[in-house]
PDB file of C-alpha atoms in Angstrom:
ATOM      1  CA  MET A   1     278.256  94.286 202.324  1.00 45.00           C
ATOM      2  CA  SER A   2     278.995  97.071 199.923  1.00 48.00           C
ATOM      3  CA  ALA A   3     278.942 100.341 201.359  1.00 44.00           C
ATOM      4  CA  ARG A   4     276.313 102.837 200.540  1.00 45.00           C
ATOM      5  CA  ARG A   5     276.178 106.785 200.969  1.00 44.00           C
ATOM      6  CA  ASP A   6     272.767 106.479 202.732  1.00 44.00           C
ATOM      7  CA  ASN A   7     270.915 103.611 204.377  1.00 41.00           C
ATOM      8  CA  SER A   8     267.194 104.712 202.932  1.00 39.00           C
ATOM      9  CA  ILE A   9     266.558 101.763 201.007  1.00 41.00           C
ATOM     10  CA  ARG A  10     268.561  98.846 202.480  1.00 41.00           C
ATOM     11  CA  GLY A  11     268.753  99.623 205.873  1.00 39.00           C
ATOM     12  CA  ILE A  12     271.400  99.098 208.668  1.00 40.00           C
ATOM     13  CA  GLY A  13     274.032  96.703 207.156  1.00 39.00           C
ATOM     14  CA  ALA A  14     272.516  97.058 203.731  1.00 37.00           C
ATOM     15  CA  ALA A  15     270.987  93.535 204.174  1.00 39.00           C
ATOM     16  CA  SER A  16     268.239  93.687 206.946  1.00 42.00           C
ATOM     17  CA  LYS A  17     265.497  91.271 206.440  1.00 43.00           C
ATOM     18  CA  LEU A  18     263.291  93.668 208.100  1.00 43.00           C
ATOM     19  CA  ASN A  19     263.855  96.271 205.319  1.00 44.00           C
ATOM     20  CA  MET A  20     264.370  93.903 202.387  1.00 46.00           C
ATOM     21  CA  GLU A  21     261.675  91.528 202.681  1.00 51.00           C
ATOM     22  CA  LEU A  22     259.524  91.129 205.900  1.00 53.00           C
ATOM     23  CA  LEU A  23     258.648  94.869 206.276  1.00 50.00           C
ATOM     24  CA  PRO A  24     257.605  95.262 202.609  1.00 54.00           C
ATOM     25  CA  LYS A  25     255.552  91.970 202.734  1.00 55.00           C
ATOM     26  CA  TYR A  26     253.872  93.049 206.163  1.00 55.00           C
ATOM     27  CA  PHE A  27     252.728  96.447 204.565  1.00 54.00           C
ATOM     28  CA  MET A  28     251.384  94.592 201.253  1.00 55.00           C
ATOM     29  CA  HIS A  29     249.621  92.051 203.458  1.00 54.00           C
ATOM     30  CA  LYS A  30     247.958  94.927 205.304  1.00 57.00           C
ATOM     31  CA  GLU A  31     247.046  96.413 202.002  1.00 53.00           C
ATOM     32  CA  LEU A  32     245.638  93.201 200.830  1.00 53.00           C
ATOM     33  CA  PHE A  33     242.810  93.673 203.296  1.00 49.00           C
ATOM     34  CA  ILE A  34     242.558  97.388 202.541  1.00 49.00           C
ATOM     35  CA  ASN A  35     242.060  96.608 198.805  1.00 52.00           C
ATOM     36  CA  THR A  36     239.634  94.025 199.684  1.00 49.00           C
ATOM     37  CA  LYS A  37     237.394  96.750 201.504  1.00 46.00           C
ATOM     38  CA  PHE A  38     237.868  99.221 198.521  1.00 42.00           C
ATOM     39  CA  HIS A  39     236.821  96.653 196.116  1.00 47.00           C
ATOM     40  CA  LYS A  40     233.601  95.974 197.994  1.00 47.00           C
ATOM     41  CA  SER A  41     232.752  99.742 198.307  1.00 43.00           C
ATOM     42  CA  ASN A  42     233.760 100.444 194.661  1.00 47.00           C
ATOM     43  CA  LYS A  43     236.350 102.755 195.629  1.00 46.00           C
ATOM     44  CA  ASN A  44     239.693 103.105 194.100  1.00 50.00           C
ATOM     45  CA  PRO A  45     242.567 101.274 195.827  1.00 49.00           C
ATOM     46  CA  ASN A  46     245.661 102.821 196.749  1.00 55.00           C
ATOM     47  CA  LYS A  47     248.290 103.535 193.993  1.00 74.00           C
ATOM     48  CA  TRP A  48     251.402 101.320 193.806  1.00 80.00           C
ATOM     49  CA  GLN A  49     253.589 104.409 193.958  1.00 77.00           C
ATOM     50  CA  ASP A  50     251.802 105.570 197.085  1.00 77.00           C
ATOM     51  CA  LEU A  51     252.511 102.150 198.831  1.00 75.00           C
ATOM     52  CA  ILE A  52     256.205 102.329 197.869  1.00 76.00           C
ATOM     53  CA  ASP A  53     256.598 105.833 199.171  1.00 78.00           C
ATOM     54  CA  ILE A  54     254.917 105.107 202.601  1.00 75.00           C
ATOM     55  CA  LEU A  55     257.153 101.736 202.543  1.00 74.00           C
ATOM     56  CA  GLN A  56     260.351 103.548 202.013  1.00 76.00           C
ATOM     57  CA  GLU A  57     259.403 106.327 204.524  1.00 80.00           C
ATOM     58  CA  LYS A  58     258.811 103.466 207.065  1.00 76.00           C
ATOM     59  CA  ILE A  59     262.038 101.905 206.304  1.00 75.00           C
ATOM     60  CA  ALA A  60     264.108 105.220 206.635  1.00 79.00           C
ATOM     61  CA  ASN A  61     262.416 106.064 210.021  1.00 81.00           C
ATOM     62  CA  LEU A  62     262.778 102.663 211.469  1.00 78.00           C
ATOM     63  CA  THR A  63     266.357 102.648 210.306  1.00 77.00           C
ATOM     64  CA  LYS A  64     267.161 105.893 211.868  1.00 82.00           C
ATOM     65  CA  GLU A  65     265.244 105.022 215.114  1.00 83.00           C
ATOM     66  CA  ASN A  66     267.049 101.603 215.507  1.00 78.00           C
ATOM     67  CA  LEU A  67     270.505 103.100 214.768  1.00 79.00           C
ATOM     68  CA  GLN A  68     269.964 105.930 217.142  1.00 82.00           C
ATOM     69  CA  ARG A  69     268.552 103.671 219.925  1.00 82.00           C
ATOM     70  CA  VAL A  70     271.527 101.069 219.802  1.00 78.00           C
ATOM     71  CA  LYS A  71     274.087 104.115 219.756  1.00 79.00           C
ATOM     72  CA  ASP A  72     272.410 106.088 222.584  1.00 79.00           C
ATOM     73  CA  ASN A  73     271.099 103.392 224.843  1.00 78.00           C
ATOM     74  CA  HIS A  74     273.928 100.699 224.332  1.00 76.00           C
ATOM     75  CA  GLY A  75     276.891 102.573 223.367  1.00 76.00           C
ATOM     76  CA  ILE A  76     277.297 100.556 220.217  1.00 83.00           C
ATOM     77  CA  ARG A  77     279.493 101.785 217.243  1.00 85.00           C
ATOM     78  CA  TYR A  78     278.160 101.713 213.825  1.00 84.00           C
ATOM     79  CA  TYR A  79     280.376 101.562 210.766  1.00 86.00           C
ATOM     80  CA  ASN A  80     278.754 102.057 207.354  1.00 84.00           C
ATOM     81  CA  GLY A  81     281.154 100.017 205.235  1.00 88.00           C
ATOM     82  CA  LYS A  82     282.146  96.932 203.760  1.00 90.00           C
ATOM     83  CA  ALA A  83     283.765  94.438 206.164  1.00 91.00           C
ATOM     84  CA  THR A  84     286.643  92.093 205.393  1.00 94.00           C
ATOM     85  CA  ILE A  85     287.948  89.724 208.114  1.00 95.00           C
ATOM     86  CA  LEU A  86     291.605  89.743 208.341  1.00 96.00           C
ATOM     87  CA  ASP A  87     292.005  87.350 211.271  1.00 96.00           C
ATOM     88  CA  SER A  88     290.101  86.150 214.296  1.00 96.00           C
ATOM     89  CA  HIS A  89     290.182  89.535 215.945  1.00 97.00           C
ATOM     90  CA  THR A  90     290.751  91.923 213.162  1.00 97.00           C
ATOM     91  CA  VAL A  91     288.274  93.530 210.593  1.00 96.00           C
ATOM     92  CA  ARG A  92     289.087  96.006 207.779  1.00 96.00           C
ATOM     93  CA  VAL A  93     285.956  98.450 206.949  1.00 94.00           C
ATOM     94  CA  THR A  94     286.036 100.235 203.561  1.00 93.00           C
ATOM     95  CA  LYS A  95     283.665 103.223 203.356  1.00 90.00           C
ATOM     96  CA  TYR A  96     281.912 104.252 200.111  1.00 83.00           C
ATOM     97  CA  SER A  97     284.692 106.844 199.591  1.00 88.00           C
ATOM     98  CA  GLY A  98     287.180 104.218 199.477  1.00 89.00           C
ATOM     99  CA  LEU A  99     288.937 105.041 202.741  1.00 93.00           C
ATOM    100  CA  SER A 100     289.196 102.060 205.160  1.00 94.00           C
ATOM    101  CA  GLN A 101     290.110 101.697 208.646  1.00 94.00           C
ATOM    102  CA  ILE A 102     291.124  98.503 210.830  1.00 96.00           C
ATOM    103  CA  ILE A 103     288.811  97.471 213.689  1.00 95.00           C
ATOM    104  CA  THR A 104     289.962  94.834 216.413  1.00 96.00           C
ATOM    105  CA  ALA A 105     287.653  92.867 218.809  1.00 94.00           C
ATOM    106  CA  LYS A 106     287.771  89.904 221.270  1.00 95.00           C
ATOM    107  CA  LYS A 107     284.864  88.148 219.513  1.00 95.00           C
ATOM    108  CA  LEU A 108     283.494  88.441 215.911  1.00 95.00           C
ATOM    109  CA  ILE A 109     279.807  87.618 215.229  1.00 94.00           C
ATOM    110  CA  ILE A 110     278.934  87.079 211.523  1.00 93.00           C
ATOM    111  CA  ALA A 111     275.404  88.189 210.484  1.00 88.00           C
ATOM    112  CA  THR A 112     275.480  89.030 206.859  1.00 85.00           C
ATOM    113  CA  GLY A 113     272.281  87.651 205.808  1.00 80.00           C
ATOM    114  CA  THR A 114     271.403  86.005 202.432  1.00 79.00           C
ATOM    115  CA  GLU A 115     270.336  87.307 199.185  1.00 76.00           C
ATOM    116  CA  ILE A 116     268.098  85.915 196.251  1.00 73.00           C
ATOM    117  CA  VAL A 117     270.057  84.057 193.425  1.00 70.00           C
ATOM    118  CA  GLU A 118     268.897  84.785 189.817  1.00 67.00           C
ATOM    119  CA  GLU A 119     267.466  81.749 187.817  1.00 68.00           C
ATOM    120  CA  ASN A 120     269.917  80.039 185.729  1.00 73.00           C
ATOM    121  CA  ILE A 121     268.044  80.909 182.458  1.00 79.00           C
ATOM    122  CA  LYS A 122     269.422  82.386 179.417  1.00 78.00           C
ATOM    123  CA  GLY A 123     268.614  86.232 179.573  1.00 76.00           C
ATOM    124  CA  ALA A 124     267.486  86.116 183.247  1.00 75.00           C
ATOM    125  CA  ASP A 125     270.112  88.612 184.412  1.00 74.00           C
ATOM    126  CA  LYS A 126     268.983  91.307 181.820  1.00 78.00           C
ATOM    127  CA  CYS A 127     265.381  90.651 181.777  1.00 82.00           C
ATOM    128  CA  GLY A 128     264.244  90.422 185.353  1.00 85.00           C
ATOM    129  CA  ILE A 129     264.394  91.449 188.778  1.00 87.00           C
ATOM    130  CA  THR A 130     264.405  89.705 192.344  1.00 84.00           C
ATOM    131  CA  ALA A 131     261.494  89.519 194.812  1.00 82.00           C
ATOM    132  CA  GLU A 132     263.410  92.252 196.943  1.00 78.00           C
ATOM    133  CA  GLN A 133     263.626  94.675 194.015  1.00 84.00           C
ATOM    134  CA  LEU A 134     259.944  94.268 193.479  1.00 86.00           C
ATOM    135  CA  PHE A 135     259.314  96.276 196.399  1.00 79.00           C
ATOM    136  CA  GLN A 136     261.504  98.980 195.202  1.00 80.00           C
ATOM    137  CA  LEU A 137     259.683  99.749 191.779  1.00 85.00           C
ATOM    138  CA  ARG A 138     258.331 103.292 191.281  1.00 81.00           C
ATOM    139  CA  ASP A 139     255.551 102.019 188.876  1.00 86.00           C
ATOM    140  CA  SER A 140     253.280  99.237 189.244  1.00 87.00           C
ATOM    141  CA  PRO A 141     254.692  96.104 187.694  1.00 90.00           C
ATOM    142  CA  GLN A 142     251.520  95.329 185.651  1.00 90.00           C
ATOM    143  CA  LYS A 143     251.495  91.876 183.988  1.00 92.00           C
ATOM    144  CA  THR A 144     253.978  90.036 186.085  1.00 93.00           C
ATOM    145  CA  LEU A 145     255.608  86.510 185.861  1.00 92.00           C
ATOM    146  CA  ILE A 146     257.030  85.121 189.211  1.00 92.00           C
ATOM    147  CA  ILE A 147     259.404  82.312 188.794  1.00 88.00           C
ATOM    148  CA  GLY A 148     261.174  80.332 191.590  1.00 84.00           C
ATOM    149  CA  ASP A 149     260.508  78.519 194.977  1.00 81.00           C
ATOM    150  CA  LYS A 150     256.864  77.559 195.048  1.00 83.00           C
ATOM    151  CA  MET A 151     256.251  78.871 198.550  1.00 82.00           C
ATOM    152  CA  LYS A 152     257.559  82.229 197.613  1.00 83.00           C
ATOM    153  CA  CYS A 153     255.717  82.243 194.475  1.00 86.00           C
ATOM    154  CA  LEU A 154     252.503  81.672 196.201  1.00 86.00           C
ATOM    155  CA  GLU A 155     253.052  84.262 199.063  1.00 84.00           C
ATOM    156  CA  LEU A 156     254.019  86.945 196.324  1.00 86.00           C
ATOM    157  CA  GLY A 157     251.225  85.788 194.045  1.00 87.00           C
ATOM    158  CA  GLY A 158     248.590  86.124 196.734  1.00 84.00           C
ATOM    159  CA  ILE A 159     249.666  89.829 197.478  1.00 82.00           C
ATOM    160  CA  MET A 160     250.107  90.806 193.932  1.00 85.00           C
ATOM    161  CA  LYS A 161     246.493  89.583 193.117  1.00 83.00           C
ATOM    162  CA  ALA A 162     245.152  91.524 196.240  1.00 76.00           C
ATOM    163  CA  LEU A 163     246.753  94.458 194.866  1.00 78.00           C
ATOM    164  CA  ARG A 164     245.024  93.833 191.595  1.00 82.00           C
ATOM    165  CA  VAL A 165     248.110  93.035 189.503  1.00 87.00           C
ATOM    166  CA  ASN A 166     247.688  90.486 186.821  1.00 91.00           C
ATOM    167  CA  CYS A 167     250.054  87.844 187.950  1.00 91.00           C
ATOM    168  CA  THR A 168     251.214  84.523 186.698  1.00 92.00           C
ATOM    169  CA  LEU A 169     253.310  82.051 188.825  1.00 92.00           C
ATOM    170  CA  LEU A 170     255.757  79.667 187.613  1.00 88.00           C
ATOM    171  CA  PRO A 171     257.074  77.289 190.469  1.00 85.00           C
ATOM    172  CA  THR A 172     260.365  75.490 189.878  1.00 77.00           C
ATOM    173  CA  GLY A 173     260.432  73.315 192.870  1.00 67.00           C
ATOM    174  CA  ILE A 174     260.223  73.442 196.698  1.00 59.00           C
ATOM    175  CA  CYS A 175     263.533  74.890 197.941  1.00 54.00           C
ATOM    176  CA  GLY A 176     262.924  74.601 201.632  1.00 50.00           C
ATOM    177  CA  ASP A 177     261.020  72.500 204.049  1.00 48.00           C
ATOM    178  CA  VAL A 178     259.570  75.245 206.401  1.00 48.00           C
ATOM    179  CA  LEU A 179     256.174  74.013 205.445  1.00 52.00           C
ATOM    180  CA  ASP A 180     255.183  70.476 204.479  1.00 61.00           C
ATOM    181  CA  GLU A 181     253.855  69.506 201.080  1.00 72.00           C
ATOM    182  CA  GLU A 182     250.313  69.114 202.160  1.00 74.00           C
ATOM    183  CA  ILE A 183     250.026  72.582 203.478  1.00 76.00           C
ATOM    184  CA  ILE A 184     251.773  74.021 200.419  1.00 78.00           C
ATOM    185  CA  ASP A 185     249.083  72.226 198.274  1.00 81.00           C
ATOM    186  CA  GLN A 186     246.320  73.964 200.362  1.00 82.00           C
ATOM    187  CA  LEU A 187     247.972  77.227 199.819  1.00 82.00           C
ATOM    188  CA  THR A 188     248.227  76.502 195.934  1.00 85.00           C
ATOM    189  CA  ASP A 189     244.458  75.920 195.968  1.00 87.00           C
ATOM    190  CA  LEU A 190     243.927  78.992 197.879  1.00 86.00           C
ATOM    191  CA  VAL A 191     245.914  81.322 195.648  1.00 87.00           C
ATOM    192  CA  ARG A 192     244.557  79.474 192.474  1.00 88.00           C
ATOM    193  CA  ASN A 193     240.873  80.267 193.603  1.00 88.00           C
ATOM    194  CA  MET A 194     241.811  83.927 194.018  1.00 85.00           C
ATOM    195  CA  GLY A 195     242.289  83.987 190.249  1.00 88.00           C
ATOM    196  CA  VAL A 196     246.224  83.610 190.168  1.00 90.00           C
ATOM    197  CA  LYS A 197     247.140  81.495 187.185  1.00 91.00           C
ATOM    198  CA  ILE A 198     249.745  78.907 187.988  1.00 90.00           C
ATOM    199  CA  LEU A 199     251.814  77.057 185.517  1.00 85.00           C
ATOM    200  CA  PRO A 200     252.779  73.561 186.450  1.00 74.00           C
ATOM    201  CA  ASP A 201     255.835  71.662 185.359  1.00 69.00           C
ATOM    202  CA  TYR A 202     257.228  74.273 182.851  1.00 73.00           C
ATOM    203  CA  LYS A 203     261.063  74.972 182.403  1.00 76.00           C
ATOM    204  CA  VAL A 204     261.829  78.236 181.177  1.00 79.00           C
ATOM    205  CA  SER A 205     264.417  78.051 178.390  1.00 74.00           C
ATOM    206  CA  MET A 206     265.129  81.716 177.391  1.00 78.00           C
ATOM    207  CA  ILE A 207     263.876  85.210 178.422  1.00 81.00           C
ATOM    208  CA  THR A 208     264.486  87.974 175.938  1.00 81.00           C
ATOM    209  CA  MET A 209     263.306  91.799 175.750  1.00 76.00           C
ATOM    210  CA  ASP A 210     262.090  93.027 172.421  1.00 65.00           C
ATOM    211  CA  HIS A 211     261.985  96.853 173.309  1.00 57.00           C
ATOM    212  CA  PRO A 212     264.192  97.695 176.515  1.00 51.00           C
ATOM    213  CA  PHE A 213     262.443 101.097 176.751  1.00 48.00           C
ATOM    214  CA  SER A 214     258.985 100.175 176.143  1.00 52.00           C
ATOM    215  CA  ARG A 215     256.046 100.078 178.727  1.00 54.00           C
ATOM    216  CA  ASP A 216     254.272  97.369 177.035  1.00 62.00           C
ATOM    217  CA  ASP A 217     254.601  93.827 177.871  1.00 63.00           C
ATOM    218  CA  SER A 218     257.840  93.460 176.108  1.00 80.00           C
ATOM    219  CA  ILE A 219     259.516  90.734 178.019  1.00 88.00           C
ATOM    220  CA  LEU A 220     259.276  87.165 175.869  1.00 84.00           C
ATOM    221  CA  VAL A 221     259.252  84.159 177.873  1.00 86.00           C
ATOM    222  CA  ASN A 222     259.740  80.811 176.317  1.00 84.00           C
ATOM    223  CA  GLY A 223     259.366  77.455 177.950  1.00 81.00           C
ATOM    224  CA  VAL A 224     258.775  73.906 177.520  1.00 80.00           C
ATOM    225  CA  THR A 225     256.966  71.082 179.787  1.00 73.00           C
ATOM    226  CA  ASN A 226     258.317  67.693 180.708  1.00 70.00           C
ATOM    227  CA  ILE A 227     256.267  66.250 177.627  1.00 73.00           C
ATOM    228  CA  GLY A 228     257.682  68.610 175.079  1.00 78.00           C
ATOM    229  CA  GLU A 229     254.680  70.948 175.155  1.00 79.00           C
ATOM    230  CA  LYS A 230     256.078  74.494 174.279  1.00 83.00           C
ATOM    231  CA  TYR A 231     255.090  77.598 176.120  1.00 81.00           C
ATOM    232  CA  SER A 232     255.350  81.254 175.276  1.00 85.00           C
ATOM    233  CA  ASP A 233     254.009  84.542 176.819  1.00 88.00           C
ATOM    234  CA  ARG A 234     254.896  88.227 177.123  1.00 90.00           C
ATOM    235  CA  PHE A 235     255.085  89.886 180.528  1.00 91.00           C
ATOM    236  CA  HIS A 236     255.806  93.630 181.668  1.00 91.00           C
ATOM    237  CA  THR A 237     257.785  92.344 184.611  1.00 91.00           C
ATOM    238  CA  VAL A 238     259.563  89.005 185.404  1.00 91.00           C
ATOM    239  CA  VAL A 239     260.502  88.314 189.131  1.00 91.00           C
ATOM    240  CA  TYR A 240     262.800  85.736 190.502  1.00 88.00           C
ATOM    241  CA  ALA A 241     261.566  84.513 193.900  1.00 84.00           C
ATOM    242  CA  ASN A 242     263.879  81.535 194.427  1.00 76.00           C
ATOM    243  CA  ILE A 243     266.688  80.223 196.888  1.00 68.00           C
ATOM    244  CA  ARG A 244     268.573  82.607 198.877  1.00 75.00           C
ATOM    245  CA  ARG A 245     272.457  82.184 199.225  1.00 78.00           C
ATOM    246  CA  GLY A 246     274.597  83.565 202.133  1.00 82.00           C
ATOM    247  CA  ARG A 247     276.442  86.696 201.425  1.00 79.00           C
ATOM    248  CA  THR A 248     279.944  85.241 202.276  1.00 86.00           C
ATOM    249  CA  ASN A 249     282.061  85.203 198.889  1.00 81.00           C
ATOM    250  CA  MET A 250     284.127  88.382 199.698  1.00 84.00           C
ATOM    251  CA  LEU A 251     284.061  88.347 203.540  1.00 90.00           C
ATOM    252  CA  GLY A 252     287.349  86.616 204.186  1.00 92.00           C
ATOM    253  CA  LEU A 253     286.330  83.560 205.875  1.00 93.00           C
ATOM    254  CA  ASP A 254     289.447  81.712 204.671  1.00 93.00           C
ATOM    255  CA  ASN A 255     291.289  83.795 207.182  1.00 95.00           C
ATOM    256  CA  VAL A 256     289.552  82.560 210.260  1.00 95.00           C
ATOM    257  CA  GLY A 257     289.168  78.998 208.939  1.00 94.00           C
ATOM    258  CA  LEU A 258     285.445  78.775 208.341  1.00 93.00           C
ATOM    259  CA  ASN A 259     283.730  76.794 205.473  1.00 91.00           C
ATOM    260  CA  VAL A 260     280.587  77.453 203.638  1.00 90.00           C
ATOM    261  CA  HIS A 261     278.107  75.000 202.233  1.00 87.00           C
ATOM    262  CA  LYS A 262     278.668  74.421 198.465  1.00 84.00           C
ATOM    263  CA  ARG A 263     275.254  75.239 197.282  1.00 79.00           C
ATOM    264  CA  SER A 264     273.927  77.657 199.854  1.00 81.00           C
ATOM    265  CA  TYR A 265     277.271  79.501 200.586  1.00 85.00           C
ATOM    266  CA  LYS A 266     276.088  79.491 204.067  1.00 89.00           C
ATOM    267  CA  ILE A 267     278.413  79.085 207.067  1.00 91.00           C
ATOM    268  CA  LEU A 268     278.805  75.639 208.363  1.00 91.00           C
ATOM    269  CA  ALA A 269     278.660  75.782 212.075  1.00 90.00           C
ATOM    270  CA  LYS A 270     276.845  74.368 215.159  1.00 88.00           C
ATOM    271  CA  GLU A 271     273.083  75.440 215.504  1.00 83.00           C
ATOM    272  CA  ASN A 272     273.956  77.530 218.471  1.00 86.00           C
ATOM    273  CA  GLY A 273     276.401  79.529 216.232  1.00 88.00           C
ATOM    274  CA  GLU A 274     279.639  78.364 217.550  1.00 91.00           C
ATOM    275  CA  THR A 275     282.455  77.617 214.902  1.00 93.00           C
ATOM    276  CA  ASP A 276     285.514  75.724 214.872  1.00 92.00           C
ATOM    277  CA  ASN A 277     287.312  79.073 215.713  1.00 95.00           C
ATOM    278  CA  PRO A 278     286.274  80.027 219.312  1.00 95.00           C
ATOM    279  CA  SER A 279     286.553  83.715 218.529  1.00 95.00           C
ATOM    280  CA  VAL A 280     284.158  83.631 215.709  1.00 95.00           C
ATOM    281  CA  PHE A 281     280.279  82.949 215.920  1.00 94.00           C
ATOM    282  CA  VAL A 282     277.436  82.999 213.189  1.00 92.00           C
ATOM    283  CA  THR A 283     273.964  84.181 213.639  1.00 88.00           C
ATOM    284  CA  GLY A 284     270.906  84.506 211.445  1.00 83.00           C
ATOM    285  CA  SER A 285     270.063  82.998 207.809  1.00 79.00           C
ATOM    286  CA  VAL A 286     273.854  83.005 207.155  1.00 85.00           C
ATOM    287  CA  LEU A 287     274.141  80.014 209.460  1.00 84.00           C
ATOM    288  CA  HIS A 288     273.478  76.700 207.540  1.00 80.00           C
ATOM    289  CA  SER A 289     271.019  74.685 209.332  1.00 70.00           C
ATOM    290  CA  PRO A 290     268.025  72.544 208.437  1.00 60.00           C
ATOM    291  CA  HIS A 291     265.762  74.872 210.696  1.00 54.00           C
ATOM    292  CA  THR A 292     266.548  78.289 212.101  1.00 51.00           C
ATOM    293  CA  CYS A 293     264.190  79.880 214.628  1.00 50.00           C
ATOM    294  CA  PHE A 294     263.246  82.423 212.086  1.00 50.00           C
ATOM    295  CA  GLU A 295     262.081  79.602 209.676  1.00 52.00           C
ATOM    296  CA  ASN A 296     260.038  77.783 212.311  1.00 52.00           C
ATOM    297  CA  SER A 297     258.234  80.742 213.483  1.00 54.00           C
ATOM    298  CA  THR A 298     257.729  81.939 209.713  1.00 53.00           C
ATOM    299  CA  GLY A 299     256.171  78.607 208.958  1.00 53.00           C
ATOM    300  CA  LYS A 300     253.712  78.794 211.756  1.00 55.00           C
ATOM    301  CA  TYR A 301     252.907  82.362 210.920  1.00 53.00           C
ATOM    302  CA  TYR A 302     252.065  81.566 207.235  1.00 50.00           C
ATOM    303  CA  THR A 303     250.089  78.378 208.251  1.00 49.00           C
ATOM    304  CA  GLN A 304     248.020  80.487 210.652  1.00 54.00           C
ATOM    305  CA  ILE A 305     247.277  83.273 208.178  1.00 48.00           C
ATOM    306  CA  TYR A 306     246.642  81.424 204.831  1.00 45.00           C
ATOM    307  CA  VAL A 307     245.262  78.206 205.985  1.00 46.00           C
ATOM    308  CA  PHE A 308     243.257  78.491 209.192  1.00 42.00           C
ATOM    309  CA  THR A 309     241.845  82.078 209.056  1.00 41.00           C
TER     310      THR A 309
END
């Protein structure tokens, strides 16, 4: 991972799912119920900025506590830098200042996680943010379009609606199979009944920004359906919530004989994390596998929350 001067935003290793995805969604989900109570009592809900401040403070505290615990209780050394694998027992760590040092070990465990990939749409790289960046916005996203994997769109759409954010979903397909289509259809009906607008069968052709420094809905999104029907609307924020790819392109996997999946960039290995190199192991979401333990438990969790409660 790229080295940072501090870890207050991304947390230990700069790629922690706890900090970048799970923890923000947990807090926003709790806020969903809080806002429902405020709505019934005609009181004003918490401001977006207050939520983000609380979220970042919690992340910073957890990161500090976790780091201190592993250092004090388990004698684990922590290096805040970018790792490059040189061979089966050697890693070069480059700090933010540019200084580097060589670390040797008997075994290497790769747990670099994944990152969201931007949509392959003209103008997408200049006019939108990822779902991870959504939880770092200082101001409310206001009128928002969420593009990407259907499950992630539904998840974010429900949270944003509960926070009284005007939200539209544009699912581009189902990238994963954590939940089957029947359950996703139930979630779709649930989110639509909450008042979230869902655009089916649209393919976005271009995203442009008229006034980059305007606070109005200055992002113009143009699309077309499978039957040629045109779509056009303006938004204040466009969010990409699609597939995640492994953070492996700059890791030096060739030096230890490891290969990655062509589409996901995740490391090809056995389900237990063993690789063809007896000294290198893989764990977490960067391991290419149909179902990880994390995904299985996540699927069950969402099923209980959104369908059966």
